[in-house]
Structures are given as structure tokens and as C-alpha cells.
């Protein structure tokens, strides 16, 4: 992928949309969480997946 480093260098955090990661205390509440937040103004996508219990969230473990 020639040129990719130049592309990465040209993009700054302000060029990217905000995003958030959450870990639900109770995974069984996921359907209700998705239903509530996917209808909020300004929310484009709510993507869910089950992570291992010991997985880092936001780079912090």
C-alpha cells in the first residue's frame, strides 16, 4: 500500500468523527442499549460485539 504513510500523516483527530466505546456491565442489556441509542440524533451506527471479559477497552486494561 504505497502512499499510505502520507495519507495517515495527513489525517488528524479533528478530521475524524467522534466515537465512543462502552462495556455494558450486563451483556444481556445489549439489545435495549442498541435500541435506545441507535435512534438518538447524531448517532450514525451502533455496532455491538462481545469482547472477552479481560479485553482492553479504549486501550486501557
Backbone as XML, in Angstrom:
<?xml version="1.0"?>
<chain id="A" units="angstrom">
  <residue number="1" name="UNK">
    <atom name="N" x="0.837" y="-1.180" z="0.000"/>
    <atom name="CA" x="0.000" y="0.000" z="0.000"/>
    <atom name="C" x="0.878" y="1.238" z="0.000"/>
  </residue>
  <residue number="2" name="UNK">
    <atom name="N" x="1.398" y="1.497" z="-1.117"/>
    <atom name="CA" x="2.274" y="2.644" z="-1.267"/>
    <atom name="C" x="1.504" y="3.944" z="-1.020"/>
  </residue>
  <residue number="3" name="UNK">
    <atom name="N" x="2.111" y="4.885" z="-0.344"/>
    <atom name="CA" x="1.468" y="6.169" z="-0.085"/>
    <atom name="C" x="0.633" y="6.214" z="1.176"/>
  </residue>
  <residue number="4" name="UNK">
    <atom name="N" x="0.410" y="5.085" z="1.790"/>
    <atom name="CA" x="-0.416" y="5.058" z="2.998"/>
    <atom name="C" x="0.180" y="5.889" z="4.127"/>
  </residue>
  <residue number="5" name="UNK">
    <atom name="N" x="1.477" y="5.849" z="4.384"/>
    <atom name="CA" x="2.020" y="6.697" z="5.449"/>
    <atom name="C" x="1.715" y="8.180" z="5.214"/>
  </residue>
  <residue number="6" name="UNK">
    <atom name="N" x="1.749" y="8.636" z="3.970"/>
    <atom name="CA" x="1.424" y="10.025" z="3.667"/>
    <atom name="C" x="-0.022" y="10.326" z="4.001"/>
  </residue>
  <residue number="7" name="UNK">
    <atom name="N" x="-0.902" y="9.398" z="3.685"/>
    <atom name="CA" x="-2.321" y="9.576" z="3.988"/>
    <atom name="C" x="-2.536" y="9.654" z="5.489"/>
  </residue>
  <residue number="8" name="UNK">
    <atom name="N" x="-1.925" y="8.744" z="6.220"/>
    <atom name="CA" x="-2.068" y="8.725" z="7.672"/>
    <atom name="C" x="-1.520" y="10.019" z="8.264"/>
  </residue>
  <residue number="9" name="UNK">
    <atom name="N" x="-0.407" y="10.484" z="7.769"/>
    <atom name="CA" x="0.192" y="11.716" z="8.274"/>
    <atom name="C" x="-0.691" y="12.926" z="7.982"/>
  </residue>
  <residue number="10" name="UNK">
    <atom name="N" x="-1.494" y="12.858" z="6.930"/>
    <atom name="CA" x="-2.334" y="13.991" z="6.542"/>
    <atom name="C" x="-3.634" y="14.063" z="7.333"/>
  </residue>
  <residue number="11" name="UNK">
    <atom name="N" x="-3.967" y="13.016" z="8.085"/>
    <atom name="CA" x="-5.219" y="12.972" z="8.832"/>
    <atom name="C" x="-4.930" y="13.248" z="10.308"/>
  </residue>
  <residue number="12" name="UNK">
    <atom name="N" x="-5.728" y="14.151" z="10.879"/>
    <atom name="CA" x="-5.575" y="14.442" z="12.303"/>
    <atom name="C" x="-6.857" y="14.038" z="13.025"/>
  </residue>
  <residue number="13" name="UNK">
    <atom name="N" x="-6.818" y="13.941" z="14.351"/>
    <atom name="CA" x="-8.019" y="13.552" z="15.098"/>
    <atom name="C" x="-9.233" y="14.435" z="14.804"/>
  </residue>
  <residue number="14" name="UNK">
    <atom name="N" x="-9.013" y="15.720" z="14.544"/>
    <atom name="CA" x="-10.152" y="16.600" z="14.268"/>
    <atom name="C" x="-10.828" y="16.271" z="12.937"/>
  </residue>
  <residue number="15" name="UNK">
    <atom name="N" x="-10.145" y="15.518" z="12.067"/>
    <atom name="CA" x="-10.717" y="15.117" z="10.782"/>
    <atom name="C" x="-11.621" y="13.898" z="10.895"/>
  </residue>
  <residue number="16" name="UNK">
    <atom name="N" x="-11.609" y="13.246" z="12.041"/>
    <atom name="CA" x="-12.371" y="12.017" z="12.237"/>
    <atom name="C" x="-13.611" y="12.285" z="13.086"/>
  </residue>
  <residue number="17" name="UNK">
    <atom name="N" x="-14.694" y="11.552" z="12.848"/>
    <atom name="CA" x="-15.886" y="11.739" z="13.674"/>
    <atom name="C" x="-15.653" y="11.201" z="15.085"/>
  </residue>
  <residue number="18" name="UNK">
    <atom name="N" x="-16.398" y="11.745" z="16.039"/>
    <atom name="CA" x="-16.303" y="11.236" z="17.402"/>
    <atom name="C" x="-16.817" y="9.806" z="17.440"/>
  </residue>
  <residue number="19" name="UNK">
    <atom name="N" x="-16.226" y="9.024" z="18.294"/>
    <atom name="CA" x="-16.721" y="7.668" z="18.510"/>
    <atom name="C" x="-16.503" y="7.316" z="19.977"/>
  </residue>
  <residue number="20" name="UNK">
    <atom name="N" x="-17.312" y="6.395" z="20.447"/>
    <atom name="CA" x="-17.262" y="6.009" z="21.846"/>
    <atom name="C" x="-17.325" y="4.496" z="21.950"/>
  </residue>
  <residue number="21" name="UNK">
    <atom name="N" x="-16.650" y="3.972" z="22.939"/>
    <atom name="CA" x="-16.718" y="2.543" z="23.244"/>
    <atom name="C" x="-17.265" y="2.401" z="24.650"/>
  </residue>
  <residue number="22" name="UNK">
    <atom name="N" x="-18.160" y="1.476" z="24.805"/>
    <atom name="CA" x="-18.700" y="1.202" z="26.134"/>
    <atom name="C" x="-18.650" y="-0.293" z="26.385"/>
  </residue>
  <residue number="23" name="UNK">
    <atom name="N" x="-18.549" y="-0.642" z="27.640"/>
    <atom name="CA" x="-18.658" y="-2.045" z="28.039"/>
    <atom name="C" x="-19.818" y="-2.115" z="29.010"/>
  </residue>
  <residue number="24" name="UNK">
    <atom name="N" x="-20.827" y="-2.853" z="28.631"/>
    <atom name="CA" x="-22.003" y="-2.984" z="29.478"/>
    <atom name="C" x="-21.697" y="-3.899" z="30.653"/>
  </residue>
  <residue number="25" name="UNK">
    <atom name="N" x="-22.161" y="-3.517" z="31.808"/>
    <atom name="CA" x="-21.959" y="-4.343" z="32.997"/>
    <atom name="C" x="-22.702" y="-5.657" z="32.865"/>
  </residue>
  <residue number="26" name="UNK">
    <atom name="N" x="-23.835" y="-5.625" z="32.169"/>
    <atom name="CA" x="-24.653" y="-6.813" z="31.965"/>
    <atom name="C" x="-24.910" y="-6.949" z="30.466"/>
  </residue>
  <residue number="27" name="UNK">
    <atom name="N" x="-24.234" y="-7.896" z="29.834"/>
    <atom name="CA" x="-24.333" y="-8.062" z="28.383"/>
    <atom name="C" x="-25.759" y="-8.341" z="27.914"/>
  </residue>
  <residue number="28" name="UNK">
    <atom name="N" x="-26.600" y="-8.844" z="28.790"/>
    <atom name="CA" x="-27.974" y="-9.145" z="28.378"/>
    <atom name="C" x="-28.784" y="-7.875" z="28.109"/>
  </residue>
  <residue number="29" name="UNK">
    <atom name="N" x="-28.266" y="-6.711" z="28.523"/>
    <atom name="CA" x="-28.956" y="-5.449" z="28.268"/>
    <atom name="C" x="-28.595" y="-4.846" z="26.915"/>
  </residue>
  <residue number="30" name="UNK">
    <atom name="N" x="-27.758" y="-5.527" z="26.160"/>
    <atom name="CA" x="-27.297" y="-5.014" z="24.872"/>
    <atom name="C" x="-28.432" y="-4.673" z="23.905"/>
  </residue>
  <residue number="31" name="UNK">
    <atom name="N" x="-29.422" y="-5.530" z="23.702"/>
    <atom name="CA" x="-30.489" y="-5.165" z="22.764"/>
    <atom name="C" x="-31.208" y="-3.866" z="23.145"/>
  </residue>
  <residue number="32" name="UNK">
    <atom name="N" x="-31.474" y="-3.655" z="24.420"/>
    <atom name="CA" x="-32.141" y="-2.429" z="24.865"/>
    <atom name="C" x="-31.219" y="-1.223" z="24.672"/>
  </residue>
  <residue number="33" name="UNK">
    <atom name="N" x="-29.933" y="-1.397" z="24.947"/>
    <atom name="CA" x="-28.957" y="-0.315" z="24.767"/>
    <atom name="C" x="-28.909" y="0.094" z="23.296"/>
  </residue>
  <residue number="34" name="UNK">
    <atom name="N" x="-28.788" y="-0.876" z="22.414"/>
    <atom name="CA" x="-28.729" y="-0.596" z="20.977"/>
    <atom name="C" x="-30.003" y="0.094" z="20.525"/>
  </residue>
  <residue number="35" name="UNK">
    <atom name="N" x="-31.153" y="-0.420" z="20.930"/>
    <atom name="CA" x="-32.433" y="0.170" z="20.523"/>
    <atom name="C" x="-32.535" y="1.623" z="20.965"/>
  </residue>
  <residue number="36" name="UNK">
    <atom name="N" x="-32.087" y="1.921" z="22.166"/>
    <atom name="CA" x="-32.170" y="3.283" z="22.692"/>
    <atom name="C" x="-31.240" y="4.236" z="21.950"/>
  </residue>
  <residue number="37" name="UNK">
    <atom name="N" x="-29.992" y="3.849" z="21.769"/>
    <atom name="CA" x="-29.002" y="4.775" z="21.236"/>
    <atom name="C" x="-28.985" y="4.862" z="19.720"/>
  </residue>
  <residue number="38" name="UNK">
    <atom name="N" x="-29.438" y="3.856" z="19.011"/>
    <atom name="CA" x="-29.422" y="3.960" z="17.553"/>
    <atom name="C" x="-30.457" y="4.953" z="17.041"/>
  </residue>
  <residue number="39" name="UNK">
    <atom name="N" x="-31.402" y="5.335" z="17.877"/>
    <atom name="CA" x="-32.421" y="6.309" z="17.490"/>
    <atom name="C" x="-32.070" y="7.734" z="17.893"/>
  </residue>
  <residue number="40" name="UNK">
    <atom name="N" x="-30.939" y="7.937" z="18.571"/>
    <atom name="CA" x="-30.556" y="9.263" z="19.035"/>
    <atom name="C" x="-30.069" y="10.124" z="17.874"/>
  </residue>
  <residue number="41" name="UNK">
    <atom name="N" x="-30.402" y="11.403" z="17.917"/>
    <atom name="CA" x="-29.935" y="12.349" z="16.918"/>
    <atom name="C" x="-28.412" y="12.391" z="16.922"/>
  </residue>
  <residue number="42" name="UNK">
    <atom name="N" x="-27.829" y="12.324" z="15.744"/>
    <atom name="CA" x="-26.384" y="12.397" z="15.613"/>
    <atom name="C" x="-25.665" y="11.063" z="15.683"/>
  </residue>
  <residue number="43" name="UNK">
    <atom name="N" x="-26.404" y="9.999" z="15.981"/>
    <atom name="CA" x="-25.790" y="8.667" z="16.048"/>
    <atom name="C" x="-25.931" y="8.007" z="14.687"/>
  </residue>
  <residue number="44" name="UNK">
    <atom name="N" x="-24.805" y="7.687" z="14.082"/>
    <atom name="CA" x="-24.836" y="7.062" z="12.770"/>
    <atom name="C" x="-24.954" y="5.543" z="12.884"/>
  </residue>
  <residue number="45" name="UNK">
    <atom name="N" x="-24.159" y="4.945" z="13.742"/>
    <atom name="CA" x="-24.144" y="3.488" z="13.892"/>
    <atom name="C" x="-23.959" y="3.113" z="15.346"/>
  </residue>
  <residue number="46" name="UNK">
    <atom name="N" x="-24.576" y="2.020" z="15.726"/>
    <atom name="CA" x="-24.288" y="1.376" z="17.000"/>
    <atom name="C" x="-23.857" y="-0.034" z="16.623"/>
  </residue>
  <residue number="47" name="UNK">
    <atom name="N" x="-22.603" y="-0.336" z="16.881"/>
    <atom name="CA" x="-22.044" y="-1.625" z="16.498"/>
    <atom name="C" x="-21.751" y="-2.396" z="17.769"/>
  </residue>
  <residue number="48" name="UNK">
    <atom name="N" x="-22.234" y="-3.597" z="17.846"/>
    <atom name="CA" x="-22.012" y="-4.380" z="19.043"/>
    <atom name="C" x="-21.287" y="-5.673" z="18.744"/>
  </residue>
  <residue number="49" name="UNK">
    <atom name="N" x="-20.466" y="-6.040" z="19.659"/>
    <atom name="CA" x="-19.819" y="-7.351" z="19.598"/>
    <atom name="C" x="-19.419" y="-7.718" z="21.009"/>
  </residue>
  <residue number="50" name="UNK">
    <atom name="N" x="-19.349" y="-8.977" z="21.261"/>
    <atom name="CA" x="-18.976" y="-9.453" z="22.592"/>
    <atom name="C" x="-17.460" y="-9.582" z="22.664"/>
  </residue>
  <residue number="51" name="UNK">
    <atom name="N" x="-16.887" y="-8.922" z="23.642"/>
    <atom name="CA" x="-15.446" y="-8.957" z="23.862"/>
    <atom name="C" x="-15.146" y="-9.868" z="25.036"/>
  </residue>
  <residue number="52" name="UNK">
    <atom name="N" x="-13.959" y="-10.447" z="25.054"/>
    <atom name="CA" x="-13.575" y="-11.233" z="26.219"/>
    <atom name="C" x="-13.580" y="-10.348" z="27.454"/>
  </residue>
  <residue number="53" name="UNK">
    <atom name="N" x="-13.900" y="-10.900" z="28.589"/>
    <atom name="CA" x="-14.004" y="-10.148" z="29.833"/>
    <atom name="C" x="-12.729" y="-9.377" z="30.161"/>
  </residue>
  <residue number="54" name="UNK">
    <atom name="N" x="-11.572" y="-9.920" z="29.780"/>
    <atom name="CA" x="-10.297" y="-9.273" z="30.098"/>
    <atom name="C" x="-9.775" y="-8.375" z="28.979"/>
  </residue>
  <residue number="55" name="UNK">
    <atom name="N" x="-10.598" y="-8.123" z="27.951"/>
    <atom name="CA" x="-10.165" y="-7.292" z="26.823"/>
    <atom name="C" x="-9.990" y="-5.853" z="27.254"/>
  </residue>
  <residue number="56" name="UNK">
    <atom name="N" x="-8.987" y="-5.218" z="26.672"/>
    <atom name="CA" x="-8.768" y="-3.797" z="26.941"/>
    <atom name="C" x="-9.900" y="-2.985" z="26.331"/>
  </residue>
  <residue number="57" name="UNK">
    <atom name="N" x="-10.311" y="-1.922" z="27.004"/>
    <atom name="CA" x="-11.329" y="-1.018" z="26.488"/>
    <atom name="C" x="-10.668" y="0.348" z="26.347"/>
  </residue>
  <residue number="58" name="UNK">
    <atom name="N" x="-10.697" y="0.893" z="25.150"/>
    <atom name="CA" x="-10.072" y="2.193" z="24.934"/>
    <atom name="C" x="-8.574" y="2.189" z="25.180"/>
  </residue>
  <residue number="59" name="UNK">
    <atom name="N" x="-7.948" y="1.041" z="25.023"/>
    <atom name="CA" x="-6.517" y="0.950" z="25.208"/>
    <atom name="C" x="-6.075" y="0.814" z="26.654"/>
  </residue>
  <residue number="60" name="UNK">
    <atom name="N" x="-7.043" y="0.762" z="27.569"/>
    <atom name="CA" x="-6.715" y="0.646" z="28.995"/>
    <atom name="C" x="-7.189" y="-0.707" z="29.483"/>
  </residue>
  <residue number="61" name="UNK">
    <atom name="N" x="-6.339" y="-1.380" z="30.224"/>
    <atom name="CA" x="-6.735" y="-2.690" z="30.732"/>
    <atom name="C" x="-6.705" y="-2.709" z="32.226"/>
  </residue>
</chain>
